[in-house]
C-alpha positions in Angstrom: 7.3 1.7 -17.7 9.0 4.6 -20.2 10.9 1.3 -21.9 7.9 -0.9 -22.0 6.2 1.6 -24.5 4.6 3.6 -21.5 3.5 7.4 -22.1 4.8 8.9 -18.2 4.2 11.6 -16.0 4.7 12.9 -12.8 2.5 15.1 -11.5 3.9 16.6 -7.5 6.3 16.1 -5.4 9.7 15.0 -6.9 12.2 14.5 -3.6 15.1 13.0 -4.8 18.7 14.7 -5.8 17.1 18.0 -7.1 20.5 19.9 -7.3 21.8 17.2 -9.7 20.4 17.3 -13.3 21.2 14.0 -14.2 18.8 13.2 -10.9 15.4 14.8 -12.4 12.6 13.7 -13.9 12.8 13.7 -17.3 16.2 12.3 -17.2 15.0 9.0 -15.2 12.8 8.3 -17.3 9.7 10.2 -17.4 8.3 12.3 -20.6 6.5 14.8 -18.1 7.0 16.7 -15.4 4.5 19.0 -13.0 5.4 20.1 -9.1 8.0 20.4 -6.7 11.1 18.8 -6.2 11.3 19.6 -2.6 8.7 18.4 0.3 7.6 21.1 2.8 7.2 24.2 0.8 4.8 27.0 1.0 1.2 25.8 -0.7 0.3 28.8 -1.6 3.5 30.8 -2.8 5.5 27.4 -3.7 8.5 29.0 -1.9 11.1 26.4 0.0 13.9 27.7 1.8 13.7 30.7 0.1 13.4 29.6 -2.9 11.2 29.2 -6.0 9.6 25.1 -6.3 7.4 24.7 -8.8 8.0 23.5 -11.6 7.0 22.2 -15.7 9.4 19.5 -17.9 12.2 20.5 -15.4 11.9 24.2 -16.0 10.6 27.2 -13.7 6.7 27.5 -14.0 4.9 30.1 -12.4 1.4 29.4 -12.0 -0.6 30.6 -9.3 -2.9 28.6 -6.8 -3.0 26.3 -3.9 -0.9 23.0 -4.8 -2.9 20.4 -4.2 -5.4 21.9 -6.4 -2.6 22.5 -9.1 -1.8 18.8 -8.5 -5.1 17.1 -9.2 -5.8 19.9 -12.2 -2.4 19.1 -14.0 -2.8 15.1 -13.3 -6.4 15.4 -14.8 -5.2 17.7 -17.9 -2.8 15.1 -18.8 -5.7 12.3 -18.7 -7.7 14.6 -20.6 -5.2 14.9 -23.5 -3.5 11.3 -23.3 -3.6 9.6 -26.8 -5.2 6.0 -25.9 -4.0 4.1 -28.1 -0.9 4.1 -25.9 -0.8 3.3 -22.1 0.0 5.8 -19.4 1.9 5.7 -16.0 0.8 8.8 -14.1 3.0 8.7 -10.8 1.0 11.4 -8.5 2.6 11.8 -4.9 0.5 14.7 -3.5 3.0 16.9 -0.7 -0.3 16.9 1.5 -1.2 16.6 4.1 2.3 17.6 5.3 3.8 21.3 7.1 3.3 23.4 6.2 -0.2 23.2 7.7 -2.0 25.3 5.2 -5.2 25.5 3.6 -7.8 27.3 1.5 -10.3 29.0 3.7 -13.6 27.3 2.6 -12.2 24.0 3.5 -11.1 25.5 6.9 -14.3 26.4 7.3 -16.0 22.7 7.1 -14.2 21.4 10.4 -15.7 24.9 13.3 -15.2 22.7 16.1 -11.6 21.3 15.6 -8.4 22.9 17.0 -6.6 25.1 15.1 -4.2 23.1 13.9 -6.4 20.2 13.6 -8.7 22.1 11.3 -6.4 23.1 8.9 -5.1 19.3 8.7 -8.7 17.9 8.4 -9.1 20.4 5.5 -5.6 19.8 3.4 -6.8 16.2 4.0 -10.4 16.6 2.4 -8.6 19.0 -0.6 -6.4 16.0 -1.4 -9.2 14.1 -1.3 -11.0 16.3 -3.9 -8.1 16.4 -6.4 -8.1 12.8 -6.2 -11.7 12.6 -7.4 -10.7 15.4 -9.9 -8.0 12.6 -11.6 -10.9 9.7 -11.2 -13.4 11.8 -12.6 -11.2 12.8 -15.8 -10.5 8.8 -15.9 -14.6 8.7 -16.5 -14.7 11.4 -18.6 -12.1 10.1 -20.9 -13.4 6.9 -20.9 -10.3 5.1 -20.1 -11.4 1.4 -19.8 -12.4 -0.1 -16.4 -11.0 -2.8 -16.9 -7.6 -1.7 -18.0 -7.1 1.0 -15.7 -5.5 0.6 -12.2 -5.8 2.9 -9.4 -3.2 2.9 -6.4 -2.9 4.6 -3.4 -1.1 4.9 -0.8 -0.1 7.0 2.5 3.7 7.0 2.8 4.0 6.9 6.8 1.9 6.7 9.6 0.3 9.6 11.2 1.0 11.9 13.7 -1.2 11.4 17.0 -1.7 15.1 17.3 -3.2 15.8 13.9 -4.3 12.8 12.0 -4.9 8.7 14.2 -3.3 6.1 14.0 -6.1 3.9 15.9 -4.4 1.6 18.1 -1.1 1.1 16.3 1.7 2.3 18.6 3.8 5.5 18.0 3.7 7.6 15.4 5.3 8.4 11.7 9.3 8.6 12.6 9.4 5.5 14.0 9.7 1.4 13.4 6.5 0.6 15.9 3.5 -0.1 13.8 2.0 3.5 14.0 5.1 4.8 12.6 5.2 2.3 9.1 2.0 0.2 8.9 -0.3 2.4 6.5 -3.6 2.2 4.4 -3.4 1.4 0.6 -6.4 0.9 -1.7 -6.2 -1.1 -5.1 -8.9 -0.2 -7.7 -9.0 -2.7 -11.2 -12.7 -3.5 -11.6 -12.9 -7.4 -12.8 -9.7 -8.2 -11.6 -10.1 -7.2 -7.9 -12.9 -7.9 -6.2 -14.7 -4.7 -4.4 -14.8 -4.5 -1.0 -12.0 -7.1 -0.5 -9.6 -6.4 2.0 -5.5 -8.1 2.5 -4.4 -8.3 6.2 -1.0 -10.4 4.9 1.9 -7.9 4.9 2.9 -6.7 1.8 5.7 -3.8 1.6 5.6 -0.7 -0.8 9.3 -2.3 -2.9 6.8 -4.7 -3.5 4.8 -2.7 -6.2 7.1 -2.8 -9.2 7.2 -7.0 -9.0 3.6 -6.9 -8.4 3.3 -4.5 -11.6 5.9 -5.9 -14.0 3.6 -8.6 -15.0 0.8 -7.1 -15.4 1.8 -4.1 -17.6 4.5 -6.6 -19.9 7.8 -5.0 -18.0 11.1 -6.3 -18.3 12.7 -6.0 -15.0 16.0 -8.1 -16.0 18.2 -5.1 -16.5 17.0 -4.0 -12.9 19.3 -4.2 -9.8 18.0 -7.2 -7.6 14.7 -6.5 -6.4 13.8 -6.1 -2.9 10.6 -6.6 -3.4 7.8 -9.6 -4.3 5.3 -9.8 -6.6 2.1 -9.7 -4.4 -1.1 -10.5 -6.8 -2.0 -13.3 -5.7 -2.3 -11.8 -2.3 -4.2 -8.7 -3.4 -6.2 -10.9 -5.7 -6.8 -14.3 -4.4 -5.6 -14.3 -0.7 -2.8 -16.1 -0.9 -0.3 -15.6 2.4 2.0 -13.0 1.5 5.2 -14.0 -0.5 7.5 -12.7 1.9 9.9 -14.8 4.4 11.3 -11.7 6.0 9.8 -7.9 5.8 13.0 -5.4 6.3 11.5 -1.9 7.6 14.9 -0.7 8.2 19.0 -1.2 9.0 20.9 1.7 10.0 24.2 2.1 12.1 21.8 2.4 15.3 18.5 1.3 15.1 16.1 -1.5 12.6 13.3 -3.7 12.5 12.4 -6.9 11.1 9.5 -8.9 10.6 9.2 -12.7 9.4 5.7 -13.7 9.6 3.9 -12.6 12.8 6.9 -11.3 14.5 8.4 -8.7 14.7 11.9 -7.5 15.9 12.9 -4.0 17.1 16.2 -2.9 17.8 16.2 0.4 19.3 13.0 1.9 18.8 13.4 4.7 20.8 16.0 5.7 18.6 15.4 8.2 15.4 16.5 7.0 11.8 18.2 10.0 11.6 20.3 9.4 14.3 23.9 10.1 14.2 25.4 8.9 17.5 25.3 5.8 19.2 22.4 5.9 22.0 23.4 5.4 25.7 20.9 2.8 26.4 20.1 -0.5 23.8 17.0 -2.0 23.5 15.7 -4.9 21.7 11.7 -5.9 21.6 10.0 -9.0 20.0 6.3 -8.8 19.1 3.7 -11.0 17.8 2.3 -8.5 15.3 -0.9 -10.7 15.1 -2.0 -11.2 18.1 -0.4 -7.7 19.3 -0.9 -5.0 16.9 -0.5 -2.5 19.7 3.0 -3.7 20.2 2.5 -4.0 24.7 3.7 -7.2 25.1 7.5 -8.2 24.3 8.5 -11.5 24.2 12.1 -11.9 23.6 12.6 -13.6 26.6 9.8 -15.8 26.3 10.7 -16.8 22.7 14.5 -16.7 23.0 14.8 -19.2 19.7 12.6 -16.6 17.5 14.6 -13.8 19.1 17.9 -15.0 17.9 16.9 -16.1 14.3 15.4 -12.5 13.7 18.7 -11.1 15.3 20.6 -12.7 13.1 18.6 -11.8 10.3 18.7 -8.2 10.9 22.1 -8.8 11.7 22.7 -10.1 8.0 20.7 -7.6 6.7 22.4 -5.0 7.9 25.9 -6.0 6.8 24.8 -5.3 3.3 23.6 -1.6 3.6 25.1 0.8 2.5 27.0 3.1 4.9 25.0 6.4 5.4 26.3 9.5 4.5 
């Protein structure tokens, strides 16, 4: 985006090689910087581990508040003062809802008859949801064009049973069952997407730079092979998602596949964190279409699509990288 002519900002959470300079944000390409590099620090006091997180252009900033409020003020400043006759990438990737569980009282206070702990997720949930209205609102106000001017968002895991829901999706954020990595996304370019529409073809998040690149006139040559495919047409005109195969993940222990309506697990009881090979080995086959809930494995009565997504995985997971 920075090399295509893009103005760029990032307005939150950061999370990627913070006690490397070279690693932060305004050496990878981005002309502004507003947040945290770390996830999981205090709202309030923007302490992690001890330590001060908040952050301007790279540098210590001190300003006082709750963070998701900061988040959505900063994102909507920089709206507010964008020079249009240049395009902007604002990258926003709120820390909530996440634990700390913490809140402002008044939004506490709209959810009495939760638990606790529920409560206080509700209400980070309806303060993100605020700031987010903050940054469309200053879209409005600044009369960015419709037109030209898409929205994108995303959760980045699936939630946890005992705070947020996950409907009928199985498991929970930590793992490779569809509760853990299937997520909501909305896509907002009025004239271009139709309102209301909705995609049920599986589409991944590496997908979104292919599916950008076009539009925005980006030169992905000099990138590293992309994982990912460009997806408009499927967000756009409903055409079956570009993918042959879906990787969700290959580690040492555990991984998932999908290729169409199935699905492969290998060890799904396992964490991706995991450092140690598990006593027990499991392998599971779904039909993610007809069996979103993931109850029903049928390895052994599909032993042909078994073996083709085995191998597969099997391929895959020769080329990654070994983990540190």
């Amino acid at each position: 985006m920075n090399e295509a002519g893009y103005q760029t900002a990032i307005v939150g959470k950061w999370h990627l090689g913070h006690n490397k300079p070279e690693y932060l944000p305004l050496q990878r390409g981005f002309d502004q910087q507003y947040g945290h590099y770390n996830g999981a620090l205090d709202y309030f006091t923007h302490i992690r581990d001890g330590g001060h997180d908040w952050h301007k252009n790279d540098k210590r900033n001190d300003d006082e508040g709750y963070a998701t409020d900061l988040i959505g003020r900063e994102a909507a400043r920089i709206i507010a003062d964008h020079d249009k006759s240049k395009s902007l990438f604002l990258y926003v990737p709120f820390n909530a809802p996440h634990t700390p569980l913490q809140a402002p009282q008044k939004y506490i206070d709209r959810y009495p008859d939760m638990p606790m702990r529920r409560s206080v997720y509700a209400a980070m949930v309806t303060c993100m949801d605020d700031a987010i209205g903050t940054i469309v609102d200053a879209l409005n106000e600044n009369e960015f064009p419709e037109k030209n001017t898409l929205i994108f968002f995303c959760s980045d895991n699936g939630g946890i049973p005992s705070l947020g829901s996950n409907r009928e999706l199985r498991a929970s954020k930590g793992t490779l069952y569809e509760g853990g990595v299937r997520v909501p996304a909305v896509m907002v370019l009025p004239g271009r997407i139709k309102a209301g529409s909705e995609v049920n073809e599986p589409l991944h998040i590496v997908d979104l730079l292919p599916t950008l690149a076009p539009l925005c006139y980006l030169n992905t040559k000099k990138c590293q092979p992309l994982d990912g495919k460009n997806g408009w047409a499927t967000i756009t005109r409903g055409e079956p998602s570009p993918h042959e195969f879906i990787l969700l993940n290959a580690t040492p222990f555990h991984g998932a596949i999908r290729m169409g309506d199935w699905k492969l697990i290998r060890n799904g009881h396992v964490s991706a964190n995991n450092t140690a090979k598990p006593k027990k080995q499991s392998w599971e086959l779904f039909n993610i279409a007809d069996d979103p809930s993931e109850k029903t494995d049928l390895k052994d009565e599909h032993p042909e699509i078994f073996a083709k997504l085995k191998a597969k995985l099997a391929e895959l997971s020769k080329e990654a990288v070994k983990p540190n």
